[in-house]
PDB file of C-alpha atoms in Angstrom:
ATOM      1  CA  UNK A 688       6.224  -4.138 -10.267  1.00  0.00           C
ATOM      2  CA  UNK A 689       6.254  -0.412 -10.827  1.00  0.00           C
ATOM      3  CA  UNK A 690       4.472   2.455  -9.094  1.00  0.00           C
ATOM      4  CA  UNK A 691       2.104   3.000 -12.006  1.00  0.00           C
ATOM      5  CA  UNK A 692       1.039  -0.672 -11.941  1.00  0.00           C
ATOM      6  CA  UNK A 693       0.429  -0.491  -8.197  1.00  0.00           C
ATOM      7  CA  UNK A 694      -1.490   2.755  -8.628  1.00  0.00           C
ATOM      8  CA  UNK A 695      -3.901   0.979 -11.016  1.00  0.00           C
ATOM      9  CA  UNK A 696      -4.292  -1.970  -8.627  1.00  0.00           C
ATOM     10  CA  UNK A 697      -4.921   0.163  -5.523  1.00  0.00           C
ATOM     11  CA  UNK A 698      -7.514   2.287  -7.366  1.00  0.00           C
ATOM     12  CA  UNK A 699      -9.722  -0.831  -7.177  1.00  0.00           C
ATOM     13  CA  UNK A 700      -9.618  -0.608  -3.384  1.00  0.00           C
ATOM     14  CA  UNK A 701     -10.287   3.104  -2.962  1.00  0.00           C
ATOM     15  CA  UNK A 702      -9.198   6.636  -3.752  1.00  0.00           C
ATOM     16  CA  UNK A 703      -5.412   6.129  -3.667  1.00  0.00           C
ATOM     17  CA  UNK A 704      -3.582   9.432  -3.724  1.00  0.00           C
ATOM     18  CA  UNK A 705       0.058   8.436  -3.499  1.00  0.00           C
ATOM     19  CA  UNK A 706       2.066   5.280  -4.300  1.00  0.00           C
ATOM     20  CA  UNK A 707       5.768   5.176  -3.533  1.00  0.00           C
ATOM     21  CA  UNK A 708       8.159   2.228  -3.859  1.00  0.00           C
ATOM     22  CA  UNK A 709      11.427   2.716  -1.978  1.00  0.00           C
ATOM     23  CA  UNK A 710      14.532   2.314  -4.124  1.00  0.00           C
ATOM     24  CA  UNK A 711      16.388   0.599  -1.287  1.00  0.00           C
ATOM     25  CA  UNK A 712      15.607  -2.591   0.564  1.00  0.00           C
ATOM     26  CA  UNK A 713      15.121  -2.980   4.316  1.00  0.00           C
ATOM     27  CA  UNK A 714      17.638  -4.831   6.496  1.00  0.00           C
ATOM     28  CA  UNK A 715      16.149  -8.201   5.656  1.00  0.00           C
ATOM     29  CA  UNK A 716      16.463  -7.556   1.883  1.00  0.00           C
ATOM     30  CA  UNK A 717      12.800  -6.891   1.245  1.00  0.00           C
ATOM     31  CA  UNK A 718      11.549  -4.036  -0.847  1.00  0.00           C
ATOM     32  CA  UNK A 719       8.875  -1.790   0.605  1.00  0.00           C
ATOM     33  CA  UNK A 720       6.580   1.022  -0.314  1.00  0.00           C
ATOM     34  CA  UNK A 721       3.735   3.170   0.811  1.00  0.00           C
ATOM     35  CA  UNK A 722       0.184   3.827  -0.433  1.00  0.00           C
ATOM     36  CA  UNK A 723      -1.890   6.751   0.791  1.00  0.00           C
ATOM     37  CA  UNK A 724      -5.644   6.752   0.395  1.00  0.00           C
ATOM     38  CA  UNK A 725      -7.790   9.872   0.603  1.00  0.00           C
ATOM     39  CA  UNK A 726     -10.561   8.287   2.614  1.00  0.00           C
ATOM     40  CA  UNK A 727     -10.989   4.816   4.077  1.00  0.00           C
ATOM     41  CA  UNK A 728     -14.225   3.854   5.865  1.00  0.00           C
ATOM     42  CA  UNK A 729     -12.796   0.846   7.672  1.00  0.00           C
ATOM     43  CA  UNK A 730      -8.993   0.665   7.775  1.00  0.00           C
ATOM     44  CA  UNK A 731      -8.896  -2.721   9.535  1.00  0.00           C
ATOM     45  CA  UNK A 732     -11.169  -4.253   6.896  1.00  0.00           C
ATOM     46  CA  UNK A 733      -8.954  -2.826   4.130  1.00  0.00           C
ATOM     47  CA  UNK A 734      -5.907  -4.258   5.884  1.00  0.00           C
ATOM     48  CA  UNK A 735      -7.509  -7.717   6.002  1.00  0.00           C
ATOM     49  CA  UNK A 736      -8.355  -7.553   2.298  1.00  0.00           C
ATOM     50  CA  UNK A 737      -4.905  -6.375   1.150  1.00  0.00           C
ATOM     51  CA  UNK A 738      -2.661  -8.278   3.566  1.00  0.00           C
ATOM     52  CA  UNK A 739      -1.035 -11.226   1.822  1.00  0.00           C
ATOM     53  CA  UNK A 740      -2.517 -10.213  -1.543  1.00  0.00           C
ATOM     54  CA  UNK A 741      -0.325 -11.368  -4.485  1.00  0.00           C
ATOM     55  CA  UNK A 742       0.389  -8.793  -7.141  1.00  0.00           C
ATOM     56  CA  UNK A 743       2.703  -9.529 -10.033  1.00  0.00           C
ATOM     57  CA  UNK A 744       4.019 -12.577  -8.302  1.00  0.00           C
ATOM     58  CA  UNK A 745       4.922 -10.608  -5.172  1.00  0.00           C
ATOM     59  CA  UNK A 746       3.176 -11.070  -1.817  1.00  0.00           C
ATOM     60  CA  UNK A 747       1.968  -7.883  -0.222  1.00  0.00           C
ATOM     61  CA  UNK A 748       2.152  -7.341   3.562  1.00  0.00           C
ATOM     62  CA  UNK A 749       0.165  -4.417   4.848  1.00  0.00           C
ATOM     63  CA  UNK A 750       0.604  -2.348   7.995  1.00  0.00           C
ATOM     64  CA  UNK A 751      -1.621   0.483   9.129  1.00  0.00           C
ATOM     65  CA  UNK A 752      -0.303   3.984   9.676  1.00  0.00           C
ATOM     66  CA  UNK A 753       0.888   4.344  13.258  1.00  0.00           C
ATOM     67  CA  UNK A 754       1.320   8.130  13.399  1.00  0.00           C
ATOM     68  CA  UNK A 755      -1.085  10.172  11.314  1.00  0.00           C
ATOM     69  CA  UNK A 756      -0.450  13.480   9.590  1.00  0.00           C
ATOM     70  CA  UNK A 757      -1.872  16.615  11.082  1.00  0.00           C
TER      71      UNK A 757
END
């Protein structure tokens, strides 16, 4: 799955501003990426909706931002 495809999918869930897929894998061999939304009313609800979602045959695992930008 490419960034553009993810961009289109995440637009369904809100105003996504940035989608990045890391070129490398983490230590366990999994690929990872980041999506930044402009505004989210309820982040925990969005996490529940997106966590374990299957896109393009790949299972998505979502984590919330731990340290926000200033």
